[in-house]
PDB file of C-alpha atoms in Angstrom:
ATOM      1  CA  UNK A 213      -3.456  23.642   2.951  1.00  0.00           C
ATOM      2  CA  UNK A 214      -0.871  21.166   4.176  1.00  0.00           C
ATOM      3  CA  UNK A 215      -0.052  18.281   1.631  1.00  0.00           C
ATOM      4  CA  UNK A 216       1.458  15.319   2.361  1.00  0.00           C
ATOM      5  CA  UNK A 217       4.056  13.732  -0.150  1.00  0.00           C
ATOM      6  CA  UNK A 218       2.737  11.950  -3.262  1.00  0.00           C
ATOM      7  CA  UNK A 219       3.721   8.682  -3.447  1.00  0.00           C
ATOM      8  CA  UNK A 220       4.003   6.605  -6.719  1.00  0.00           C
ATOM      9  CA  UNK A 221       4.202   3.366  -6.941  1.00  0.00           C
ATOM     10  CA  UNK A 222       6.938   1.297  -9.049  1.00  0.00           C
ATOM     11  CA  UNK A 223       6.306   0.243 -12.436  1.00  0.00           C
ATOM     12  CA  UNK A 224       4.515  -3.010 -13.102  1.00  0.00           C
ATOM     13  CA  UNK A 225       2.624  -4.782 -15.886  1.00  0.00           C
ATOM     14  CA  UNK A 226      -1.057  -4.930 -14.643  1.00  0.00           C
ATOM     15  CA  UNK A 227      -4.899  -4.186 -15.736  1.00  0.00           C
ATOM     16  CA  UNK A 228      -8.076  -3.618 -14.913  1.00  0.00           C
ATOM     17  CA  UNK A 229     -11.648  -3.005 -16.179  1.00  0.00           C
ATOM     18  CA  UNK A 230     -13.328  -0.331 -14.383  1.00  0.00           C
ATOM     19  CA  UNK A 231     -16.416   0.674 -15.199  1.00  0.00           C
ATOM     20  CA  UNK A 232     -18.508  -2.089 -15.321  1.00  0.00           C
ATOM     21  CA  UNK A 233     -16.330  -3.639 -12.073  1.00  0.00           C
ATOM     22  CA  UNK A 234     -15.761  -0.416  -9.934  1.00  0.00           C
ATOM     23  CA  UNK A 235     -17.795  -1.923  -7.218  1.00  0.00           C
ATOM     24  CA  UNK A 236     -15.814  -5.150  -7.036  1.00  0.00           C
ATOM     25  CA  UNK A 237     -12.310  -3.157  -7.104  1.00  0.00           C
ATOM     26  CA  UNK A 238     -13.438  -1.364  -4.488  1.00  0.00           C
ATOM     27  CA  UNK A 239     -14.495  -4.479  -2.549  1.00  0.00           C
ATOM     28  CA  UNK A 240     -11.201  -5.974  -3.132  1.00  0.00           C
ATOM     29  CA  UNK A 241      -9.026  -3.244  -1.870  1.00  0.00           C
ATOM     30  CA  UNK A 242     -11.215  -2.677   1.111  1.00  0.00           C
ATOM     31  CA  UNK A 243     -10.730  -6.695   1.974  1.00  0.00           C
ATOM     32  CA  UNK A 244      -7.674  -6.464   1.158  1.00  0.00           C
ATOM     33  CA  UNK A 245      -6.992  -3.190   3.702  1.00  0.00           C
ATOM     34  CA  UNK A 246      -9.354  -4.686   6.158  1.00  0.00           C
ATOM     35  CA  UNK A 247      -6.890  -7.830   6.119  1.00  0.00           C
ATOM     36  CA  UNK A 248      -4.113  -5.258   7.508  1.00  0.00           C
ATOM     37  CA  UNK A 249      -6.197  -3.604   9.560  1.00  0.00           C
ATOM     38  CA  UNK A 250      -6.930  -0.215   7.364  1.00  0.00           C
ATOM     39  CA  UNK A 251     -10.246   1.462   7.478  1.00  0.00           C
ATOM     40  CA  UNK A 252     -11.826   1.065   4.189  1.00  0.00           C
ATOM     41  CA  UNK A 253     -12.006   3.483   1.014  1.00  0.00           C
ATOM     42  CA  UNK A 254     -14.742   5.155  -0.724  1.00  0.00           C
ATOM     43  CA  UNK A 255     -15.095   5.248  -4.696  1.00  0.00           C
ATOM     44  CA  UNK A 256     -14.231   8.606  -5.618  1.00  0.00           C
ATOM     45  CA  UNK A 257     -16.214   9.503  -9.253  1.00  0.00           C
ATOM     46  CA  UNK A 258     -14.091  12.400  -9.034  1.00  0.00           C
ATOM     47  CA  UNK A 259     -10.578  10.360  -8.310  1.00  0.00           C
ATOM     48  CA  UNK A 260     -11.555   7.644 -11.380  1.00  0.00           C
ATOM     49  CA  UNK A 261     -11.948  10.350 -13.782  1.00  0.00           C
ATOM     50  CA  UNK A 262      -8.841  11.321 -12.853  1.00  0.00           C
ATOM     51  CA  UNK A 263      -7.189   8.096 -13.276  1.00  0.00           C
ATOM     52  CA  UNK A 264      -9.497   7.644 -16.882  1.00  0.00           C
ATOM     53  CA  UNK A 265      -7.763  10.637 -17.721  1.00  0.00           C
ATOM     54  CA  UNK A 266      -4.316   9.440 -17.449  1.00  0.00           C
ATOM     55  CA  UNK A 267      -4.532   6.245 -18.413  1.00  0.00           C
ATOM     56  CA  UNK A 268      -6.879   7.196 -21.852  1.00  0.00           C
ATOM     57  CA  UNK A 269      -3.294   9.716 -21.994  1.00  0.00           C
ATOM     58  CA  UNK A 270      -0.949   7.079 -22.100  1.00  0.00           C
ATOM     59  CA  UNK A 271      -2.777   4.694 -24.287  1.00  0.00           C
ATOM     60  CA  UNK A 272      -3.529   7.909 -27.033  1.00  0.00           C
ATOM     61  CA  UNK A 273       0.200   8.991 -26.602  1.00  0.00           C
ATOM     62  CA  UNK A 274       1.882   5.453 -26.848  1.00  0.00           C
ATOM     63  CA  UNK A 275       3.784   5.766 -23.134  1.00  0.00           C
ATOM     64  CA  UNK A 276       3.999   4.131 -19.672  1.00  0.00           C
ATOM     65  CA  UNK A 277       4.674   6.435 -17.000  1.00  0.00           C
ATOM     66  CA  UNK A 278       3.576   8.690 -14.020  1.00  0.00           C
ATOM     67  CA  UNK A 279       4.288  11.636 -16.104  1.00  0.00           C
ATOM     68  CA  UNK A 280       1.684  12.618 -18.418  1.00  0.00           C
ATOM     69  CA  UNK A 281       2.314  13.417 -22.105  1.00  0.00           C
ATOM     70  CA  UNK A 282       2.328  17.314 -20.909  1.00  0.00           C
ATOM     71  CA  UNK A 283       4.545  16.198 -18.165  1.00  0.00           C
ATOM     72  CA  UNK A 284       2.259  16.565 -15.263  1.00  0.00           C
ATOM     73  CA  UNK A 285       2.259  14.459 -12.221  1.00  0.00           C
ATOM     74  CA  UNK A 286      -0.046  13.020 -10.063  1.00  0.00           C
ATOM     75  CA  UNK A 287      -0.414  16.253  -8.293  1.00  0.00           C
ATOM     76  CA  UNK A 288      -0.766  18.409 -10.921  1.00  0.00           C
ATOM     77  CA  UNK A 289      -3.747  16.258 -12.018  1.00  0.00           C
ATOM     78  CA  UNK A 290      -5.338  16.439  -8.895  1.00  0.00           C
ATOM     79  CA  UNK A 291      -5.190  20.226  -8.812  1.00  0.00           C
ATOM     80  CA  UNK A 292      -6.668  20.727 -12.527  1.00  0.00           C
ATOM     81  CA  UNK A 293      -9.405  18.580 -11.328  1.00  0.00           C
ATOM     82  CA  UNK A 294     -10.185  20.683  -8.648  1.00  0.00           C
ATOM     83  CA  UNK A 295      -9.758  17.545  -5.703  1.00  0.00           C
ATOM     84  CA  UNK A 296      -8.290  19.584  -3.201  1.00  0.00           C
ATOM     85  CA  UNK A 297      -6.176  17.122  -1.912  1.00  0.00           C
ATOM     86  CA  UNK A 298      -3.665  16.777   1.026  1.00  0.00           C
ATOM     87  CA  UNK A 299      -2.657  12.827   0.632  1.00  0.00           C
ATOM     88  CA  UNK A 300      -2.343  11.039  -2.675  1.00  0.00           C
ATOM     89  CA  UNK A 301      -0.920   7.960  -4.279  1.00  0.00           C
ATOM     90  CA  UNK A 302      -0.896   6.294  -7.860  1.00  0.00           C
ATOM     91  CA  UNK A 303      -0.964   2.990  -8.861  1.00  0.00           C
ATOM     92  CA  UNK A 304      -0.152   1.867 -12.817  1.00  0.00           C
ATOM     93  CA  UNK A 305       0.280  -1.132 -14.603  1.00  0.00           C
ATOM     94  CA  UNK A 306      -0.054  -2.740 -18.172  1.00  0.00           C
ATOM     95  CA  UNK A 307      -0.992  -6.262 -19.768  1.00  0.00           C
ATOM     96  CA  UNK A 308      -3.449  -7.721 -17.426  1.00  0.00           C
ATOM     97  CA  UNK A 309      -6.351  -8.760 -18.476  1.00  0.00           C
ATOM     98  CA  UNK A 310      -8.945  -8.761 -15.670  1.00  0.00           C
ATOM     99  CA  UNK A 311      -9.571  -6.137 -12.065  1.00  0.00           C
ATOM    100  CA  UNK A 312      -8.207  -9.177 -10.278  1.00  0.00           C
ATOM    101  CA  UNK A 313      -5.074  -9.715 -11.820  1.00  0.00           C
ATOM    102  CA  UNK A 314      -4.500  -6.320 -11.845  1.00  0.00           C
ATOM    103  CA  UNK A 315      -5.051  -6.022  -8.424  1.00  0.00           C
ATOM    104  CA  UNK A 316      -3.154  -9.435  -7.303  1.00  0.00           C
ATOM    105  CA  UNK A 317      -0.494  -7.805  -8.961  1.00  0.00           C
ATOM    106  CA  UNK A 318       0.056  -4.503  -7.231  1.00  0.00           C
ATOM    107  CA  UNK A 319      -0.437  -6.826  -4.246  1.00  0.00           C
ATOM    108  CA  UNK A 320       3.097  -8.677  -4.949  1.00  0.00           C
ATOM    109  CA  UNK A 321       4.306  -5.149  -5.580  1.00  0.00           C
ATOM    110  CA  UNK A 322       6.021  -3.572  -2.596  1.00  0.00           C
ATOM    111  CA  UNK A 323       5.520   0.088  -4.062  1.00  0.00           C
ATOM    112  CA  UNK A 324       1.754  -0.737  -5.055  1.00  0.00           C
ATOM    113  CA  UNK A 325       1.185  -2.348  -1.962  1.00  0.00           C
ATOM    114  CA  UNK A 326       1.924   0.419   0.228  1.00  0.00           C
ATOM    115  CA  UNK A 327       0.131   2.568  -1.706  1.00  0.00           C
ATOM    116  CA  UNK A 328      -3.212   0.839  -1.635  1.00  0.00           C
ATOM    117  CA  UNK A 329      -2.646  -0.027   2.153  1.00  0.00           C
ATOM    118  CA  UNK A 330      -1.617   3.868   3.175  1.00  0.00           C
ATOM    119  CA  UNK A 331      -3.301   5.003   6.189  1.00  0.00           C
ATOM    120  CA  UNK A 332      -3.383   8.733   4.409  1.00  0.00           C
ATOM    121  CA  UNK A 333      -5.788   8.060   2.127  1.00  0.00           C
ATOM    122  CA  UNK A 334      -9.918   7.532   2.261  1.00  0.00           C
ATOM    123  CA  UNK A 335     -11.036   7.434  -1.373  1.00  0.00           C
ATOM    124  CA  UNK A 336     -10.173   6.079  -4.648  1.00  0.00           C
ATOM    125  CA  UNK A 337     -10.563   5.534  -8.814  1.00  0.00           C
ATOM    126  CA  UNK A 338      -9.517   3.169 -11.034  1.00  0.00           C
ATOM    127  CA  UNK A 339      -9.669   3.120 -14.446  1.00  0.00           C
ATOM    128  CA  UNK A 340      -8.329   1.133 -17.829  1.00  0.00           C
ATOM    129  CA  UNK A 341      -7.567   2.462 -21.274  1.00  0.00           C
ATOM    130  CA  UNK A 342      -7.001   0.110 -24.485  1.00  0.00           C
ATOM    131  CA  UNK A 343      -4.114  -1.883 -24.106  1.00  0.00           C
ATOM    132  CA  UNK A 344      -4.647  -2.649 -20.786  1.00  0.00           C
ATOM    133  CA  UNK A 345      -3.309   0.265 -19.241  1.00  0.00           C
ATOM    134  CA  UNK A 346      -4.593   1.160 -16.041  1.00  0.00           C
ATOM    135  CA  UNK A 347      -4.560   3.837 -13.137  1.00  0.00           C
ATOM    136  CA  UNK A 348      -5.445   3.613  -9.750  1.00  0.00           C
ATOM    137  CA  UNK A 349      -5.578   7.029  -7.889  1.00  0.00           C
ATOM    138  CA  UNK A 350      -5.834   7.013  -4.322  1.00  0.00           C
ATOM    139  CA  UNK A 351      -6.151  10.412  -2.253  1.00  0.00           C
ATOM    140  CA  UNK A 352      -7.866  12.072   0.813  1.00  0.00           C
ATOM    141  CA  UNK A 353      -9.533  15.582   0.396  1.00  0.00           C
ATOM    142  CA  UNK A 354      -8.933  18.564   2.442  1.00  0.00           C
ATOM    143  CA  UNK A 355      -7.124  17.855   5.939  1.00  0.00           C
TER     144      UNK A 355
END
């Protein structure tokens, strides 16, 4: 299968709560890629436990980073999973408060930006831990 690079975005401080607001995250990044002329992304159950994973990782471990406490990577993640992926992305941040901070936030980010406006990708998760940690995983199965 041919894989595209994995593309991480920069560090910010950001947050988000998920679970109970998965369907307004998703509406907000699909305005927000509709806006620039992207098609729009699916919610990915598969993709949010992902990013549930990682962030519950970081919050149990006491870390901020891409790299998991077993130093894995976005990719390696992905695979153990079982998404069979070919495009992928990650989003994470720390200290907001609310899905719309969060979100205005990777906005002003350059790195974030991109990511959540890549043509590549079709899905995505998002997920917060205590602390306000959060993940966003963005990726497109198969190809």
């Amino acid at each position: 299968m041919k894989r595209r690079a994995v593309l991480l975005g920069g560090l910010c401080l950001a947050a988000l709560p998920v679970a109970a607001q998965s369907n307004s995250a998703l509406d907000w990044v699909n305005g927000f890629r509709r806006s620039k002329r992207r098609a729009p992304l699916t919610w990915s159950p598969l993709l949010n436990r992902v990013a549930q994973t990682h962030a519950d990782d970081m919050a149990q471990n006491g870390f901020f980073s891409h790299e998991g406490s077993d130093g894995s990577d976005i990719a390696t993640r992905l695979d153990r999973a079982g998404y069979g992926w070919c495009a992928a992305a990650e989003n994470i941040a720390k200290g907001h408060s609310s899905v719309t901070e969060v979100l205005e936030g990777w906005r002003a980010s350059p790195g974030h930006r991109r990511n959540m406006l890549n043509r590549e990708v079709t899905e995505m998760g998002l997920a917060q831990a205590p602390g306000n940690l959060w993940v966003m995983v963005l990726g497109r199965p198969g190809c």
